[in-house]
Coordinates of N, CA and C in Angstrom, one line a residue:
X1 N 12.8 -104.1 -123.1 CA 11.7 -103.6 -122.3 C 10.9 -102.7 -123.2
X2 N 11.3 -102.0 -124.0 CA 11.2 -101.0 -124.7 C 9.7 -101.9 -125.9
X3 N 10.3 -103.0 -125.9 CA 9.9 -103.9 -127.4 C 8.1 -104.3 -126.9
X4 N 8.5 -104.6 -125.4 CA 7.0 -105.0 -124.6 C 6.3 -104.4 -124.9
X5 N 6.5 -102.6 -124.0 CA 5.7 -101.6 -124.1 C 5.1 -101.6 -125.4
X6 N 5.5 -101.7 -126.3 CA 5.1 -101.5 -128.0 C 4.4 -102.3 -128.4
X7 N 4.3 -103.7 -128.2 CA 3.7 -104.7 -128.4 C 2.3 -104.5 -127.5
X8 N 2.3 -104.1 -126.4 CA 1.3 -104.1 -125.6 C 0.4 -103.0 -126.2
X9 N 1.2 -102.0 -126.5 CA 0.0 -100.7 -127.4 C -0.1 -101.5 -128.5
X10 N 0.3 -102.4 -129.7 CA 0.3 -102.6 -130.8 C -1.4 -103.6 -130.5
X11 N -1.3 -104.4 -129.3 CA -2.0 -105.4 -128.8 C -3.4 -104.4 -128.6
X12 N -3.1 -103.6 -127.9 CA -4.6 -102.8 -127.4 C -5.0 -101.8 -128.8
X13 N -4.6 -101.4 -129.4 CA -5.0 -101.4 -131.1 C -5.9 -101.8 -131.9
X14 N -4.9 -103.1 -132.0 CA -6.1 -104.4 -132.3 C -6.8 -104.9 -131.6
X15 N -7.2 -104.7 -130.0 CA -7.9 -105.1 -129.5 C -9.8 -103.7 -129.8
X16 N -8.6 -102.6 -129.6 CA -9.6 -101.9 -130.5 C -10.3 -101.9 -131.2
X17 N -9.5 -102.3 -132.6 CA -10.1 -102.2 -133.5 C -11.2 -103.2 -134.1
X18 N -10.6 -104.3 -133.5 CA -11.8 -106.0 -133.6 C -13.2 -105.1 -132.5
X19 N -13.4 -104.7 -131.6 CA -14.5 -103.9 -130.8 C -15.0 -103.1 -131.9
X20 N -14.3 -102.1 -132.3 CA -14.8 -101.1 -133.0 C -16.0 -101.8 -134.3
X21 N -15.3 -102.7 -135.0 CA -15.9 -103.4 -135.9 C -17.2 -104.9 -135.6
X22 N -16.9 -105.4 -134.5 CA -17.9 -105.9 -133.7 C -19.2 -105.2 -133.4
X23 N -18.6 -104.1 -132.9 CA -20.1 -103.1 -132.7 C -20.5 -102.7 -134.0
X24 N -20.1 -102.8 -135.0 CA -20.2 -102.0 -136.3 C -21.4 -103.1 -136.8
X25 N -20.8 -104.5 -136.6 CA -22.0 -105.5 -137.3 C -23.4 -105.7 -136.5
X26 N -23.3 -105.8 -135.1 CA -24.2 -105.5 -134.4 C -24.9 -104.2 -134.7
X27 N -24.3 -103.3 -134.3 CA -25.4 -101.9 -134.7 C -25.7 -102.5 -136.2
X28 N -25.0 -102.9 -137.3 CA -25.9 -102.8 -138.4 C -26.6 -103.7 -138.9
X29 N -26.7 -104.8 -138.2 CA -27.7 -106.1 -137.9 C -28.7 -105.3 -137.0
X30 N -29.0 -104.8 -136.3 CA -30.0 -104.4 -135.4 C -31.0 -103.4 -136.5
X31 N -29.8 -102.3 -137.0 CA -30.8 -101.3 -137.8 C -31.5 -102.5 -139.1
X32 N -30.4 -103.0 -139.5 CA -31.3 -103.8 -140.6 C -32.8 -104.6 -140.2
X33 N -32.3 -105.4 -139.1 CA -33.7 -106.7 -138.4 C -34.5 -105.3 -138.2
X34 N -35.1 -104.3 -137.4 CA -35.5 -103.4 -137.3 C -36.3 -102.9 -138.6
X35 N -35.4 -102.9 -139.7 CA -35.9 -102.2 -140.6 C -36.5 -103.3 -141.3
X36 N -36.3 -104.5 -141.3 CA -37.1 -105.5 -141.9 C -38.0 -106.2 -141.3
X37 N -38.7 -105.1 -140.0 CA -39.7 -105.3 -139.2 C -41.0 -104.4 -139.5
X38 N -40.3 -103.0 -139.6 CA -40.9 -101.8 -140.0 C -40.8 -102.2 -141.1
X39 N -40.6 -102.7 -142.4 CA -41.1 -103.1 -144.0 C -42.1 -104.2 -143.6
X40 N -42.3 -105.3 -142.9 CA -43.6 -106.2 -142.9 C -44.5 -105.4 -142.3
X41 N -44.5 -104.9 -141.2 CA -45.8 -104.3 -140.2 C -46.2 -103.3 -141.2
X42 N -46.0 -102.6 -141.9 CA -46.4 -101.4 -142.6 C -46.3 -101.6 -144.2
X43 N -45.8 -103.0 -144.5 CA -46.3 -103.4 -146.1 C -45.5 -102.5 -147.1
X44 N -44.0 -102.5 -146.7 CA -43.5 -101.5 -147.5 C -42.4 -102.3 -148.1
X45 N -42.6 -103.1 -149.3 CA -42.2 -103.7 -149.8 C -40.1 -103.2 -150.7
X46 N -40.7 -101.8 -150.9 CA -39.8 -100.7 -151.3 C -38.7 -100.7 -150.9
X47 N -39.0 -101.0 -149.1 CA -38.0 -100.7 -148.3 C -36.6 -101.8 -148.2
X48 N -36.9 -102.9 -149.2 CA -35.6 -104.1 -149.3 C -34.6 -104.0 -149.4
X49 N -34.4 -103.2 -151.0 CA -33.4 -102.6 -151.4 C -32.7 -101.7 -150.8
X50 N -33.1 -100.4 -150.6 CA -32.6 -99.2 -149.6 C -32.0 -99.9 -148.4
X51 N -32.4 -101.2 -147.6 CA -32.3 -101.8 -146.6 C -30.6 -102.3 -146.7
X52 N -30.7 -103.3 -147.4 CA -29.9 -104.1 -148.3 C -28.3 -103.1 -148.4
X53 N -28.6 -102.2 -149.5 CA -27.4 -101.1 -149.9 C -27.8 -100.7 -148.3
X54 N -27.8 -100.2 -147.9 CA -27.5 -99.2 -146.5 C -26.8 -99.9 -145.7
X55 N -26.6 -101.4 -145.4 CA -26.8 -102.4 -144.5 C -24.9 -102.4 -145.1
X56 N -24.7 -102.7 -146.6 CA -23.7 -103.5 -147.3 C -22.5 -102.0 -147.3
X57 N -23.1 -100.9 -147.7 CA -22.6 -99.2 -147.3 C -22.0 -99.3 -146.4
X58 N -22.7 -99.7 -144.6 CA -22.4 -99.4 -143.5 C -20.9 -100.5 -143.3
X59 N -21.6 -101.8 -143.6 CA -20.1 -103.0 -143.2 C -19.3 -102.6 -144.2
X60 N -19.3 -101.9 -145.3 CA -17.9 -101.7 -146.0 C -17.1 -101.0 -145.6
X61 N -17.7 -99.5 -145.1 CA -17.0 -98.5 -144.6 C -16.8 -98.1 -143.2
X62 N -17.5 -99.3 -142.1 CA -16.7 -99.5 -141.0 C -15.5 -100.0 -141.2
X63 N -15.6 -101.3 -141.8 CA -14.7 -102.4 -142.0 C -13.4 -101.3 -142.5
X64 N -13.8 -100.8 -143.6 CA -12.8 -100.1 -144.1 C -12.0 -98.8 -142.8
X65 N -12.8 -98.5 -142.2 CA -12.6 -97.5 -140.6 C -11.6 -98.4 -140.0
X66 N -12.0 -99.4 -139.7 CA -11.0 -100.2 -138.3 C -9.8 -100.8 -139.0
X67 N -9.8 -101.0 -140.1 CA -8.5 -101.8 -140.8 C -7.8 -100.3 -140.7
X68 N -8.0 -99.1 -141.3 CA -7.0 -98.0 -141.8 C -6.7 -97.4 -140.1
X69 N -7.6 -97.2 -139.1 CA -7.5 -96.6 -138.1 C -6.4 -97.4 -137.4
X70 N -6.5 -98.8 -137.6 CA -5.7 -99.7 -136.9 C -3.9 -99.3 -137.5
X71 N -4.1 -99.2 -138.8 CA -2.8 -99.2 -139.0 C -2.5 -98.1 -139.1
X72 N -3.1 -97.0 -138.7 CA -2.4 -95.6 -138.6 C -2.1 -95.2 -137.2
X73 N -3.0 -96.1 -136.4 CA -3.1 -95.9 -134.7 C -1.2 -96.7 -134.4
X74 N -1.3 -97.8 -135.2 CA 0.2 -98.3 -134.9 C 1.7 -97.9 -135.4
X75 N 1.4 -97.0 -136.7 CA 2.5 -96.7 -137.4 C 3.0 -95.0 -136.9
X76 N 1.2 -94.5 -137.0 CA 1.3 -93.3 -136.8 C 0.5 -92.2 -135.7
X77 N 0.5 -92.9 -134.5 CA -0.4 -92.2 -133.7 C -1.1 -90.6 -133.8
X78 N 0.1 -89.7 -134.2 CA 0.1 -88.2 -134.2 C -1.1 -88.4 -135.7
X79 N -0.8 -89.2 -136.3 CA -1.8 -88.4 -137.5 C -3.5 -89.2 -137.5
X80 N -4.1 -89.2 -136.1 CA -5.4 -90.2 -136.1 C -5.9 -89.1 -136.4
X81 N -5.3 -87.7 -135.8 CA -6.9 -86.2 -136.3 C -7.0 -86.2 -137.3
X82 N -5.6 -86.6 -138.3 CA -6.3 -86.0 -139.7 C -6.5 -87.2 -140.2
X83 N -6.3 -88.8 -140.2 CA -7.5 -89.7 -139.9 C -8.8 -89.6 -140.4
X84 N -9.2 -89.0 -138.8 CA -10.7 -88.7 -138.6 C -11.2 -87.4 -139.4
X85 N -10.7 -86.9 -139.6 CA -10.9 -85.9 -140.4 C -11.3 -86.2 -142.2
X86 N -10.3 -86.8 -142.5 CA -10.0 -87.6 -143.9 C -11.8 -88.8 -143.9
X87 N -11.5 -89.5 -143.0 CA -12.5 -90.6 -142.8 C -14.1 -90.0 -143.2
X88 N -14.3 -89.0 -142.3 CA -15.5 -88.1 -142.1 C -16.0 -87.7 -143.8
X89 N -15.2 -87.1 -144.2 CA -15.1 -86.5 -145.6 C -15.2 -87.2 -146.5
X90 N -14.0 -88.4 -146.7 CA -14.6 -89.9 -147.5 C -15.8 -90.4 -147.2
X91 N -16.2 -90.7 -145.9 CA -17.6 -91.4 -145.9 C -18.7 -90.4 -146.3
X92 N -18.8 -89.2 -146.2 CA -20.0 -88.6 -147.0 C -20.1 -88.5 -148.3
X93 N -18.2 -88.3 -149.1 CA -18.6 -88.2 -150.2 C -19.1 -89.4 -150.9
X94 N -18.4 -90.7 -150.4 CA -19.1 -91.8 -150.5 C -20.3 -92.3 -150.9
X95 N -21.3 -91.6 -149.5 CA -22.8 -91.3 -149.3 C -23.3 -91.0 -150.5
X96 N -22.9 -89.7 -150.5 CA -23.1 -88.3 -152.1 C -23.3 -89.6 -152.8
X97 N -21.8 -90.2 -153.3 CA -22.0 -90.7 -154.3 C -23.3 -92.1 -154.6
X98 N -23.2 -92.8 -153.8 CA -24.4 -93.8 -153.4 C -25.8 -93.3 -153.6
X99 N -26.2 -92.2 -152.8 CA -27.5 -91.7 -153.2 C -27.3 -90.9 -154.9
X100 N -26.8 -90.7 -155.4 CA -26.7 -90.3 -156.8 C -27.0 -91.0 -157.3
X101 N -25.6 -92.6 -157.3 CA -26.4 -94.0 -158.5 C -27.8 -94.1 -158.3
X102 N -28.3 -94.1 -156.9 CA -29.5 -94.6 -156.6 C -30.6 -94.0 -157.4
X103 N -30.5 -92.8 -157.4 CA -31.3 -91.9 -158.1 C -31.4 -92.2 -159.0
X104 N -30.0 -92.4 -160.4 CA -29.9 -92.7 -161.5 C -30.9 -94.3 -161.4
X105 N -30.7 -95.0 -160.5 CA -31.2 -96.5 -160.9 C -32.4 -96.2 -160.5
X106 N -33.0 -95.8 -159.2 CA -34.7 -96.1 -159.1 C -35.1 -95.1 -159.5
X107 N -34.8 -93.6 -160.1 CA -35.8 -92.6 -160.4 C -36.0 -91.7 -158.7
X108 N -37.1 -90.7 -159.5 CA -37.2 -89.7 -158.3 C -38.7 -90.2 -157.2
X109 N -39.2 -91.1 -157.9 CA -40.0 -91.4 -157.0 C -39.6 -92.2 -155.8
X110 N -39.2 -93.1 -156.4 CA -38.3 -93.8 -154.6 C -37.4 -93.9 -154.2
X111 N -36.5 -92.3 -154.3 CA -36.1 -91.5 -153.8 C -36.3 -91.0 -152.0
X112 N -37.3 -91.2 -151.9 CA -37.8 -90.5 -150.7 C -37.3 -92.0 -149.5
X113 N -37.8 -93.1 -149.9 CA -38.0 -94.0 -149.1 C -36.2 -94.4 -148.9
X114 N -35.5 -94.3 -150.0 CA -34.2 -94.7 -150.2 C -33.9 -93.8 -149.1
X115 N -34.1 -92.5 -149.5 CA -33.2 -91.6 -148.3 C -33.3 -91.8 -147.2
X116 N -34.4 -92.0 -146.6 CA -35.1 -92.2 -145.0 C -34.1 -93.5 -144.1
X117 N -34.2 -94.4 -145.1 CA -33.7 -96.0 -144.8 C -32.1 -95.4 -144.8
X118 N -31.4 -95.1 -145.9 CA -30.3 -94.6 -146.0 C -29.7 -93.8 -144.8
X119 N -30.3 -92.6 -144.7 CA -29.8 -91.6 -143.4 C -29.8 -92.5 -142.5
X120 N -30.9 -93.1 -142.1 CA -30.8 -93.2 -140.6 C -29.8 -94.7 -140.3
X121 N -28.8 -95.4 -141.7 CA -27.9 -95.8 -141.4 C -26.7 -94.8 -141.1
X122 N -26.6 -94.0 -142.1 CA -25.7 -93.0 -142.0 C -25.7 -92.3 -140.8
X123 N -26.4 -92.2 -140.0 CA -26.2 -91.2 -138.7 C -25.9 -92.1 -137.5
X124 N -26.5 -93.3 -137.5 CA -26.0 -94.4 -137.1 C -24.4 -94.7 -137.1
X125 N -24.2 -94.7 -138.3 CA -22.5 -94.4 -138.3 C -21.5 -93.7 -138.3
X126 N -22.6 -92.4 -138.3 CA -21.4 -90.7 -137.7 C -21.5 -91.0 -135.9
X127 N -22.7 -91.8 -135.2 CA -22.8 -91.9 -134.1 C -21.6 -92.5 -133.2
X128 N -21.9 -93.7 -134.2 CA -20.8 -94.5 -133.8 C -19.4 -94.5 -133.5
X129 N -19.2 -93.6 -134.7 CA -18.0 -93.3 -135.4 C -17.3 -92.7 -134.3
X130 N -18.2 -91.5 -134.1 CA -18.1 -90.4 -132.8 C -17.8 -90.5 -131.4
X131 N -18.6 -91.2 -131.0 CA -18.7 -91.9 -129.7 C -17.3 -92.3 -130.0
X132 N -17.3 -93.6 -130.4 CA -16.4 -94.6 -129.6 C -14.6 -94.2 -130.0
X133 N -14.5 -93.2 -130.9 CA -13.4 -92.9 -131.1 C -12.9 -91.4 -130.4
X134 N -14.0 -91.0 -129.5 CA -13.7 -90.0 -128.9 C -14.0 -90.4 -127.5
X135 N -13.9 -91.5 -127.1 CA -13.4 -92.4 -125.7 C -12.3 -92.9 -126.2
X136 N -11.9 -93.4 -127.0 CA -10.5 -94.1 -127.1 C -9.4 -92.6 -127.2
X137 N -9.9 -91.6 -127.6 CA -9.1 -90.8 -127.7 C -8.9 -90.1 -126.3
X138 N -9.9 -90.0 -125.6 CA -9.8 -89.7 -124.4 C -9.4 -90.4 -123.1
X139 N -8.7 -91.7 -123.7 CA -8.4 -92.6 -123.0 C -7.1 -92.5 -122.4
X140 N -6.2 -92.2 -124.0 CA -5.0 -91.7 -124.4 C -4.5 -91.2 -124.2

């Protein structure tokens, strides 16, 4: 009986975590199509690249979110805060690091457009991040 129960949380885990990552490609198909709407209407040719890395940033490090959350939600429930904690900290320094190469590769002038396109993936993904893991936690 004991084996069910376990299976059944092990089940709703992964049912989580396939959601969590579902919405991760949608939200980052939407900001992308979006952003490669606002680059034709306003002729901002610039905005491909920034688009592109932000888009490949975002599905890495969801992806990489729902695989590790999955297996720490199953092995180790008590340790999701520090998790989330851990997660938060890696994905900015991440960021850091991303907008740095970038700088090294395009220079300070398109700098500005990178960041714009960039953030507003990134807040997108603190959003997300936020939200839906502080319903599942409140679920609990």
């Amino acid at each position: 009986m004991g084996g069910l129960a376990h299976d059944d949380k092990d089940n709703n885990v992964a049912m989580l975590s396939r959601r969590y990552l579902r919405q991760s490609v949608w939200l980052t198909a939407g900001m992308f199509i979006a952003g490669l709407l606002v680059m034709n209407v306003l002729r901002l040719d610039a905005m491909l690249t920034p688009l592109v890395v932000s888009a490949v940033f975002s599905m890495v490090t969801d992806t990489a979110d729902a695989m590790i959350w999955r297996r720490v939600a199953e092995r180790n429930p008590e340790g999701l805060t520090t998790f989330y904690t851990a997660v938060s900290g890696f994905r900015m320094l991440l960021a850091l690091g991303v907008m740095m190469v970038c700088y090294v590769v395009v220079g300070r002038d398109a700098m500005t457009v990178f960041f714009l396109v960039f953030m507003s993936f990134y807040v997108m993904l603190l959003v997300h991040h936020a939200v839906f893991f502080g319903k599942v936690s409140n679920r609990s």
